[in-house]
Each structure stands twice: as C-alpha cells, then as structure tokens.
Coordinates of N, CA and C and ligand atoms in Angstrom, one line a residue:
X25 N -25.0 -18.8 5.1 CA -23.9 -19.6 4.5 C -23.8 -19.3 3.0
X26 N -22.6 -19.1 2.6 CA -22.3 -18.8 1.2 C -22.3 -20.1 0.4
X27 N -23.3 -20.2 -0.5 CA -23.5 -21.5 -1.2 C -22.8 -21.5 -2.6
X28 N -22.4 -20.4 -3.1 CA -21.8 -20.4 -4.5 C -20.4 -21.0 -4.4
X29 N -20.1 -21.9 -5.3 CA -18.9 -22.6 -5.2 C -17.7 -21.7 -5.3
X30 N -16.6 -22.1 -4.7 CA -15.3 -21.4 -4.9 C -14.7 -22.1 -6.1
X31 N -14.1 -21.3 -7.0 CA -13.6 -21.8 -8.3 C -12.1 -21.6 -8.4
X32 N -11.4 -22.7 -8.7 CA -10.0 -22.7 -8.7 C -9.5 -23.2 -10.1
X33 N -8.6 -22.5 -10.7 CA -8.0 -22.9 -11.9 C -6.4 -23.0 -11.8
X34 N -5.8 -24.1 -12.2 CA -4.4 -24.3 -12.2 C -3.9 -24.0 -13.6
X35 N -2.8 -23.3 -13.7 CA -2.3 -22.9 -15.0 C -0.8 -23.2 -15.1
X36 N -0.4 -24.0 -16.2 CA 1.0 -24.2 -16.5 C 1.2 -23.7 -18.0
X37 N 2.2 -24.3 -18.6 CA 2.5 -23.9 -20.0 C 1.6 -24.7 -21.0
X38 N 1.7 -26.0 -20.9 CA 1.1 -26.8 -21.9 C -0.2 -27.4 -21.5
X39 N -0.5 -27.4 -20.2 CA -1.7 -28.0 -19.6 C -1.8 -29.6 -19.9
X40 N -0.6 -30.2 -20.0 CA -0.5 -31.6 -20.1 C 0.3 -32.3 -19.1
X41 N 1.1 -31.5 -18.3 CA 1.9 -32.1 -17.2 C 1.6 -31.6 -15.9
X42 N 2.0 -30.4 -15.6 CA 1.9 -29.9 -14.2 C 0.5 -29.5 -13.8
X43 N -0.2 -28.7 -14.6 CA -1.5 -28.2 -14.1 C -2.6 -29.3 -14.1
X44 N -2.6 -30.3 -15.1 CA -3.5 -31.4 -14.9 C -3.2 -32.3 -13.7
X45 N -1.9 -32.4 -13.3 CA -1.6 -33.1 -12.1 C -2.1 -32.4 -10.9
X46 N -2.0 -31.0 -10.9 CA -2.6 -30.3 -9.7 C -4.1 -30.4 -9.7
X47 N -4.7 -30.3 -10.9 CA -6.1 -30.5 -11.0 C -6.6 -31.8 -10.3
X48 N -5.9 -32.9 -10.7 CA -6.3 -34.2 -10.2 C -6.0 -34.4 -8.8
X49 N -4.9 -34.0 -8.3 CA -4.5 -34.1 -6.9 C -5.5 -33.3 -6.0
X50 N -5.7 -32.0 -6.4 CA -6.6 -31.2 -5.6 C -8.0 -31.7 -5.7
X51 N -8.4 -32.1 -6.8 CA -9.8 -32.7 -7.0 C -10.0 -33.8 -6.0
X52 N -9.0 -34.7 -5.9 CA -9.2 -35.8 -5.0 C -9.2 -35.4 -3.5
X53 N -8.4 -34.4 -3.2 CA -8.3 -33.9 -1.8 C -9.7 -33.3 -1.4
X54 N -10.2 -32.5 -2.4 CA -11.5 -31.9 -2.1 C -12.6 -32.9 -2.0
X55 N -12.6 -33.9 -2.8 CA -13.6 -35.0 -2.7 C -13.5 -35.7 -1.4
X56 N -12.3 -36.0 -1.0 CA -12.1 -36.7 0.3 C -12.5 -35.9 1.5
X57 N -12.5 -34.6 1.3 CA -13.0 -33.7 2.4 C -14.5 -33.5 2.3
X58 N -15.1 -34.1 1.3 CA -16.6 -34.0 1.2 C -17.0 -32.6 0.7
X59 N -16.1 -31.9 -0.1 CA -16.4 -30.6 -0.5 C -16.6 -30.4 -2.1
X60 N -16.8 -31.6 -2.7 CA -16.8 -31.5 -4.2 C -17.9 -30.6 -4.7
X61 N -19.0 -30.4 -4.0 CA -20.1 -29.5 -4.4 C -19.8 -28.1 -4.1
X62 N -18.7 -27.8 -3.4 CA -18.5 -26.4 -2.9 C -17.2 -25.8 -3.6
X63 N -16.4 -26.7 -4.2 CA -15.2 -26.2 -4.9 C -15.1 -26.7 -6.3
X64 N -15.1 -25.8 -7.3 CA -15.0 -26.2 -8.7 C -13.5 -26.1 -9.1
X65 N -13.0 -27.1 -9.9 CA -11.6 -27.1 -10.2 C -11.5 -27.2 -11.7
X66 N -10.5 -26.5 -12.3 CA -10.2 -26.5 -13.7 C -8.7 -26.4 -13.9
X67 N -8.2 -26.6 -15.1 CA -6.8 -26.3 -15.4 C -6.7 -25.9 -16.8
X68 N -5.6 -25.2 -17.1 CA -5.4 -24.7 -18.4 C -3.9 -24.4 -18.6
X69 N -3.6 -24.1 -19.9 CA -2.2 -23.7 -20.2 C -2.1 -22.3 -20.8
X70 N -1.0 -21.6 -20.7 CA -0.8 -20.3 -21.3 C -0.6 -20.5 -22.8
X71 N -0.1 -21.7 -23.2 CA 0.2 -22.0 -24.6 C -1.0 -22.8 -25.2
X72 N -0.9 -22.8 -26.6 CA -2.1 -23.4 -27.3 C -1.7 -24.8 -28.0
X73 N -0.5 -25.2 -27.8 CA 0.0 -26.4 -28.6 C -0.8 -27.7 -28.4
X74 N -1.3 -27.9 -27.2 CA -1.8 -29.2 -26.8 C -3.3 -29.2 -26.6
X75 N -4.0 -28.1 -27.1 CA -5.4 -28.0 -26.8 C -6.1 -29.3 -27.3
X76 N -7.0 -29.8 -26.4 CA -7.7 -31.0 -26.7 C -7.0 -32.3 -26.4
X77 N -5.8 -32.3 -26.0 CA -5.0 -33.5 -25.8 C -5.2 -34.0 -24.3
X78 N -5.1 -35.3 -24.1 CA -5.0 -35.8 -22.7 C -3.7 -35.5 -22.1
X79 N -3.6 -35.7 -20.8 CA -2.3 -35.4 -20.1 C -1.2 -36.3 -20.7
X80 N 0.0 -35.8 -20.6 CA 1.2 -36.5 -20.9 C 1.2 -37.9 -20.2
X81 N 1.6 -38.9 -21.0 CA 1.5 -40.3 -20.4 C 2.4 -40.5 -19.2
X82 N 3.5 -39.7 -19.1 CA 4.4 -39.8 -17.9 C 3.7 -39.2 -16.7
X83 N 3.0 -38.1 -16.9 CA 2.3 -37.4 -15.8 C 1.2 -38.3 -15.3
X84 N 0.4 -38.9 -16.3 CA -0.7 -39.7 -15.9 C -0.2 -41.0 -15.1
X85 N 0.9 -41.5 -15.6 CA 1.4 -42.7 -14.9 C 1.9 -42.4 -13.5
X86 N 2.6 -41.3 -13.3 CA 3.1 -40.9 -12.0 C 2.0 -40.6 -11.1
X87 N 0.9 -40.0 -11.6 CA -0.2 -39.7 -10.7 C -0.9 -41.0 -10.3
X88 N -1.1 -41.9 -11.3 CA -1.8 -43.2 -11.0 C -1.1 -43.9 -9.9
X89 N 0.3 -43.9 -9.9 CA 1.1 -44.6 -8.9 C 0.8 -44.0 -7.5
X90 N 0.2 -42.8 -7.4 CA -0.2 -42.2 -6.1 C -1.7 -42.2 -6.0
X91 N -2.3 -43.1 -6.8 CA -3.8 -43.3 -6.8 C -4.6 -42.1 -7.1
X92 N -4.1 -41.3 -8.1 CA -4.8 -40.1 -8.6 C -5.0 -40.4 -10.1
X93 N -6.2 -40.3 -10.6 CA -6.6 -40.5 -12.0 C -6.8 -39.2 -12.7
X94 N -6.0 -38.9 -13.7 CA -6.2 -37.7 -14.5 C -6.5 -37.9 -16.0
X95 N -6.8 -39.2 -16.3 CA -7.0 -39.6 -17.7 C -8.2 -38.9 -18.3
X96 N -9.1 -38.4 -17.6 CA -10.3 -37.7 -18.2 C -10.0 -36.3 -18.6
X97 N -8.9 -35.7 -18.2 CA -8.7 -34.3 -18.4 C -8.2 -34.0 -19.8
X98 N -8.6 -32.9 -20.4 CA -8.2 -32.5 -21.7 C -7.7 -31.0 -21.7
X99 N -6.6 -30.8 -22.4 CA -5.9 -29.5 -22.4 C -6.8 -28.4 -23.0
X100 N -6.7 -27.2 -22.4 CA -7.3 -26.0 -22.9 C -6.4 -24.9 -22.6
X101 N -6.7 -23.7 -23.3 CA -5.8 -22.5 -23.1 C -6.6 -21.5 -22.2
X102 N -5.9 -20.9 -21.3 CA -6.5 -19.9 -20.4 C -7.0 -18.8 -21.2
X103 N -8.2 -18.2 -20.8 CA -8.8 -17.1 -21.5 C -9.0 -15.9 -20.5
X104 N -9.2 -14.7 -21.1 CA -9.4 -13.5 -20.3 C -10.7 -13.8 -19.4
X105 N -11.7 -14.4 -19.9 CA -12.9 -14.7 -19.2 C -12.6 -15.5 -17.9
X106 N -11.6 -16.4 -18.0 CA -11.3 -17.2 -16.8 C -10.9 -16.3 -15.7
X107 N -10.3 -15.2 -16.0 CA -9.8 -14.3 -14.9 C -11.0 -13.6 -14.2
X108 N -12.1 -13.6 -14.9 CA -13.4 -13.0 -14.3 C -14.2 -14.1 -13.6
X109 N -14.1 -15.3 -14.1 CA -15.0 -16.4 -13.6 C -14.4 -17.2 -12.4
X110 N -13.1 -17.2 -12.3 CA -12.5 -18.0 -11.2 C -12.1 -17.1 -10.0
X111 N -12.1 -17.7 -8.8 CA -11.7 -17.0 -7.6 C -10.2 -17.1 -7.5
X112 N -9.6 -18.2 -7.8 CA -8.2 -18.4 -7.7 C -7.7 -18.9 -9.1
X113 N -6.7 -18.2 -9.7 CA -6.0 -18.7 -10.9 C -4.5 -18.8 -10.5
X114 N -4.1 -20.0 -10.4 CA -2.8 -20.3 -9.7 C -1.8 -20.9 -10.7
X115 N -0.7 -20.1 -10.9 CA 0.4 -20.5 -11.8 C 1.3 -21.5 -11.2
X116 N 1.8 -22.4 -12.1 CA 2.8 -23.4 -11.6 C 4.2 -22.8 -11.6
X117 N 4.5 -21.8 -12.4 CA 5.8 -21.2 -12.3 C 5.8 -19.7 -12.6
X118 N 6.9 -19.1 -12.4 CA 7.0 -17.6 -12.5 C 6.7 -17.1 -13.9
X119 N 7.1 -17.9 -15.0 CA 6.8 -17.5 -16.3 C 5.3 -17.5 -16.6
X120 N 4.6 -18.6 -16.1 CA 3.1 -18.6 -16.3 C 2.5 -17.5 -15.5
X121 N 3.0 -17.2 -14.4 CA 2.4 -16.1 -13.6 C 2.6 -14.7 -14.3
X122 N 3.7 -14.5 -14.9 CA 3.9 -13.3 -15.7 C 2.9 -13.2 -16.8
X123 N 2.7 -14.3 -17.5 CA 1.7 -14.3 -18.6 C 0.3 -14.0 -18.1
X124 N 0.0 -14.6 -17.0 CA -1.4 -14.3 -16.4 C -1.5 -12.9 -16.0
X125 N -0.4 -12.3 -15.5 CA -0.5 -10.9 -15.0 C -0.7 -10.0 -16.2
X126 N 0.0 -10.3 -17.3 CA -0.2 -9.5 -18.5 C -1.6 -9.5 -19.0
X127 N -2.2 -10.8 -19.0 CA -3.6 -10.9 -19.4 C -4.5 -10.2 -18.5
X128 N -4.2 -10.3 -17.2 CA -5.0 -9.6 -16.2 C -5.1 -8.1 -16.4
X129 N -3.9 -7.5 -16.7 CA -3.9 -6.0 -16.9 C -4.7 -5.6 -18.1
X130 N -4.9 -6.6 -19.1 CA -5.6 -6.3 -20.3 C -7.1 -6.6 -20.2
X131 N -7.5 -7.0 -19.0 CA -8.9 -7.6 -18.8 C -9.6 -6.8 -17.8
X132 N -10.5 -5.8 -18.2 CA -11.1 -5.0 -17.2 C -12.0 -5.8 -16.2
X133 N -12.6 -6.9 -16.6 CA -13.5 -7.6 -15.7 C -12.7 -8.6 -14.8
X134 N -11.4 -8.7 -15.0 CA -10.6 -9.6 -14.2 C -10.8 -9.4 -12.7
X135 N -11.0 -10.4 -11.9 CA -11.1 -10.3 -10.5 C -10.5 -11.4 -9.7
X136 N -10.0 -12.4 -10.4 CA -9.4 -13.6 -9.7 C -8.2 -13.2 -8.9
X137 N -7.9 -14.0 -7.9 CA -6.7 -13.9 -7.2 C -5.7 -14.7 -8.0
X138 N -4.7 -14.0 -8.6 CA -3.7 -14.6 -9.4 C -2.4 -14.7 -8.7
X139 N -1.8 -15.9 -8.5 CA -0.6 -16.0 -7.7 C 0.1 -17.3 -8.1
X140 N 1.3 -17.6 -7.5 CA 1.9 -18.9 -7.7 C 1.2 -19.9 -6.8
X141 N 0.9 -21.1 -7.3 CA 0.3 -22.1 -6.5 C 1.2 -22.4 -5.3
X142 N 2.5 -22.3 -5.4 CA 3.4 -22.7 -4.3 C 3.3 -21.6 -3.2
X143 N 2.6 -20.5 -3.4 CA 2.3 -19.6 -2.3 C 1.7 -20.4 -1.1
X144 N 1.0 -21.5 -1.4 CA 0.2 -22.2 -0.4 C 1.0 -23.4 0.2
X145 N 2.3 -23.5 -0.3 CA 3.1 -24.7 0.1 C 3.9 -24.4 1.4
X146 N 4.1 -25.4 2.2 CA 5.0 -25.3 3.4 C 6.4 -25.5 3.0
X147 N 6.7 -26.6 2.3 CA 8.1 -27.0 2.0 C 8.7 -26.3 0.8
X148 N 7.8 -25.8 -0.1 CA 8.3 -25.2 -1.4 C 7.8 -23.8 -1.5
X149 N 7.6 -23.1 -0.4 CA 6.9 -21.8 -0.4 C 7.4 -20.8 -1.5
X150 N 6.5 -20.4 -2.4 CA 6.7 -19.4 -3.4 C 7.7 -19.9 -4.5
X151 N 8.0 -21.2 -4.6 CA 8.9 -21.7 -5.6 C 8.1 -21.9 -6.9
X152 N 8.8 -22.0 -8.0 CA 8.2 -22.5 -9.3 C 8.3 -24.0 -9.3
X153 N 7.2 -24.6 -9.9 CA 7.2 -26.1 -10.1 C 8.0 -26.3 -11.4
X154 N 9.2 -27.0 -11.3 CA 10.0 -27.1 -12.6 C 9.2 -27.9 -13.7
X155 N 9.4 -27.4 -14.9 CA 8.8 -28.0 -16.1 C 9.4 -29.4 -16.3
X156 N 8.6 -30.5 -16.2 CA 9.2 -31.8 -16.3 C 9.2 -32.3 -17.7
X157 N 8.7 -31.6 -18.7 CA 8.4 -32.1 -20.0 C 9.6 -32.7 -20.7
X158 N 10.8 -32.0 -20.6 CA 12.0 -32.4 -21.3 C 12.9 -33.2 -20.4
X159 N 12.5 -33.6 -19.2 CA 13.3 -34.3 -18.3 C 12.9 -35.7 -18.0
X160 N 13.4 -36.4 -17.0 CA 13.1 -37.8 -16.7 C 12.0 -37.9 -15.7
X161 N 11.8 -39.2 -15.3 CA 10.7 -39.5 -14.4 C 10.8 -38.8 -13.0
X162 N 12.0 -38.5 -12.6 CA 12.1 -37.8 -11.3 C 11.5 -36.5 -11.2
X163 N 11.5 -35.8 -12.4 CA 10.8 -34.5 -12.5 C 9.3 -34.6 -12.2
X164 N 8.7 -35.7 -12.6 CA 7.3 -35.9 -12.4 C 7.0 -36.2 -10.9
X165 N 7.9 -36.9 -10.3 CA 7.8 -37.2 -8.8 C 7.9 -35.9 -8.0
X166 N 8.8 -35.0 -8.4 CA 8.9 -33.7 -7.7 C 7.7 -32.9 -7.9
X167 N 7.2 -32.9 -9.1 CA 5.9 -32.2 -9.4 C 4.8 -32.6 -8.4
X168 N 4.7 -33.9 -8.3 CA 3.7 -34.5 -7.4 C 3.9 -34.1 -5.9
X169 N 5.2 -34.2 -5.5 CA 5.5 -33.8 -4.1 C 5.1 -32.4 -3.8
X170 N 5.5 -31.5 -4.8 CA 5.2 -30.1 -4.6 C 3.7 -29.8 -4.5
X171 N 3.0 -30.5 -5.5 CA 1.5 -30.2 -5.6 C 0.8 -30.8 -4.4
X172 N 1.2 -32.0 -3.9 CA 0.5 -32.5 -2.7 C 0.7 -31.6 -1.5
X173 N 1.9 -31.0 -1.4 CA 2.1 -30.1 -0.3 C 1.3 -28.8 -0.4
X174 N 1.3 -28.2 -1.5 CA 0.5 -27.0 -1.7 C -1.0 -27.2 -1.7
X175 N -1.4 -28.3 -2.0 CA -2.9 -28.6 -2.1 C -3.5 -28.5 -0.7
X176 N -2.7 -29.0 0.3 CA -3.2 -28.9 1.7 C -3.4 -27.4 2.1
X177 N -2.4 -26.6 1.8 CA -2.4 -25.2 2.1 C -3.5 -24.5 1.4
X178 N -3.7 -24.8 0.2 CA -4.8 -24.1 -0.6 C -6.2 -24.5 0.0
X179 N -6.4 -25.7 0.4 CA -7.7 -26.1 0.9 C -7.9 -25.3 2.3
X180 N -6.8 -25.2 3.0 CA -6.9 -24.4 4.3 C -7.2 -23.0 4.0
X181 N -6.7 -22.4 3.0 CA -6.9 -21.0 2.7 C -8.4 -20.8 2.2
X182 N -8.9 -21.7 1.5 CA -10.3 -21.6 1.0 C -11.2 -21.7 2.2
X183 N -10.9 -22.6 3.2 CA -11.8 -22.7 4.4 C -11.7 -21.4 5.2
X184 N -10.5 -20.8 5.2 CA -10.4 -19.6 6.0 C -11.2 -18.5 5.3
X185 N -11.2 -18.5 4.0 CA -12.0 -17.5 3.2 C -13.5 -17.7 3.5
X186 N -13.9 -18.9 3.5 CA -15.3 -19.2 3.8 C -15.7 -18.7 5.3
X187 N -14.8 -19.0 6.2 CA -15.0 -18.6 7.6 C -15.3 -17.1 7.7
X188 N -14.7 -16.3 6.7 CA -14.9 -14.9 6.7 C -16.2 -14.5 6.1
X189 N -16.8 -15.3 5.2 CA -18.0 -14.8 4.5 C -19.2 -15.7 4.8
X190 N -19.1 -16.8 5.4 CA -20.3 -17.7 5.7 C -21.1 -17.1 6.7
Ligands
LIG224 P1 3.3 -28.4 -18.7 O1 4.6 -29.0 -19.5 O2 3.5 -26.9 -18.9 O3 3.6 -28.8 -17.3 O4 2.1 -29.0 -19.3 C1 4.9 -28.7 -20.8 C2 4.2 -29.4 -21.8 C3 4.5 -29.1 -23.1 C4 5.5 -28.2 -23.4 C5 6.2 -27.5 -22.4 C6 5.8 -27.8 -21.1 N1 5.8 -28.0 -24.8 O5 6.8 -27.2 -25.0 O6 5.2 -28.5 -25.7

C-alpha cells in the first residue's frame, strides 16, 4: 500500500476568496472520509498582494453558513517548488492556469498535474470559477456550489489513482 500522502494545492489570484474556500471545503470532505492522514491540502495565489492575510470576510462568512471553517488559513503565493512538491496543483480559472503553466515551463523539477479544478466537476466541467472579489454575495454562493461539486470528483480521482498504485 502506498503510504505517502497525496498532496493537493488549490490556486487562485489572491488566495483570499476562491482557493481558501476550495481548501476548506475539500479539507472537510477528506476529513469526513477519514482520509486526513493520506491527503495533504494547501492553497495559494498567483499574486502577492494578500500574503499573510486571512480569507476575505465574505468568503469566510459564506463558507461558515455551509458549516465550513476557513478562518485559520493565511494567504501565500505559489512557488516553483510547489510544482515539484504537490501531486495536483489546481487552478480556479483559466488565467491562473496560464500563470501556472508559464511557471511550470520554467521549472525543470516540476512534476505536478496542473489543471483547472473544474476538470473534476460534473455540473461545471472545465469552467472557470468566476472571481467574486468585486461582486456581491451571490458570487460567493456560486463559488461554493462549484467547489462542492468538483471536490467530490477530485476525491474520486485520487481514490482511482491510489487503486492503480496501492
Ligand atoms: P481570489 O479573489 O483570487 O479568489 O482570492 C481575489 C482577491 C483579491 C483580488 C482579486 C481576486 N485583488 O485584486 O486584490
């Protein structure tokens, strides 16, 4: 049985709205599945403006309303090393994906699977998660709907990968 944890990083622009929400929702799903010791989760932003800051209050409130706590998370910026250390590096939108692919091409040790998080969604397959930062509360609800849907697909994909190597 393969005992080294599978490592997943979610990436958006600021790491204060979408990717911490994905981090928190997926973390909870993994814990509920009893897999917290087998899947490591992180999140980051392609931008550096919010490094060290907690999640946006609107994102934290919307998550809390769905019984997901993201208050402990702090923003960080994605690094080249992350592309070597993580198994999955999942972008919340097409712009973030393009930034990650540029970094990947400049990083000889990169080995992560880099893709859109919504690749794993049923209802929002391969879509970008719209940036809610400059919008209203409904944007944050859509972010949660999309993330909840894709989280189930991602966990199924990880289990499938394990079935191949365990
Ligand atoms: P996020 O949202 O990428 O989902 O964290 C944003 C947060 C901050 C900014 C843009 C998007 N900003 O321009 O500061």
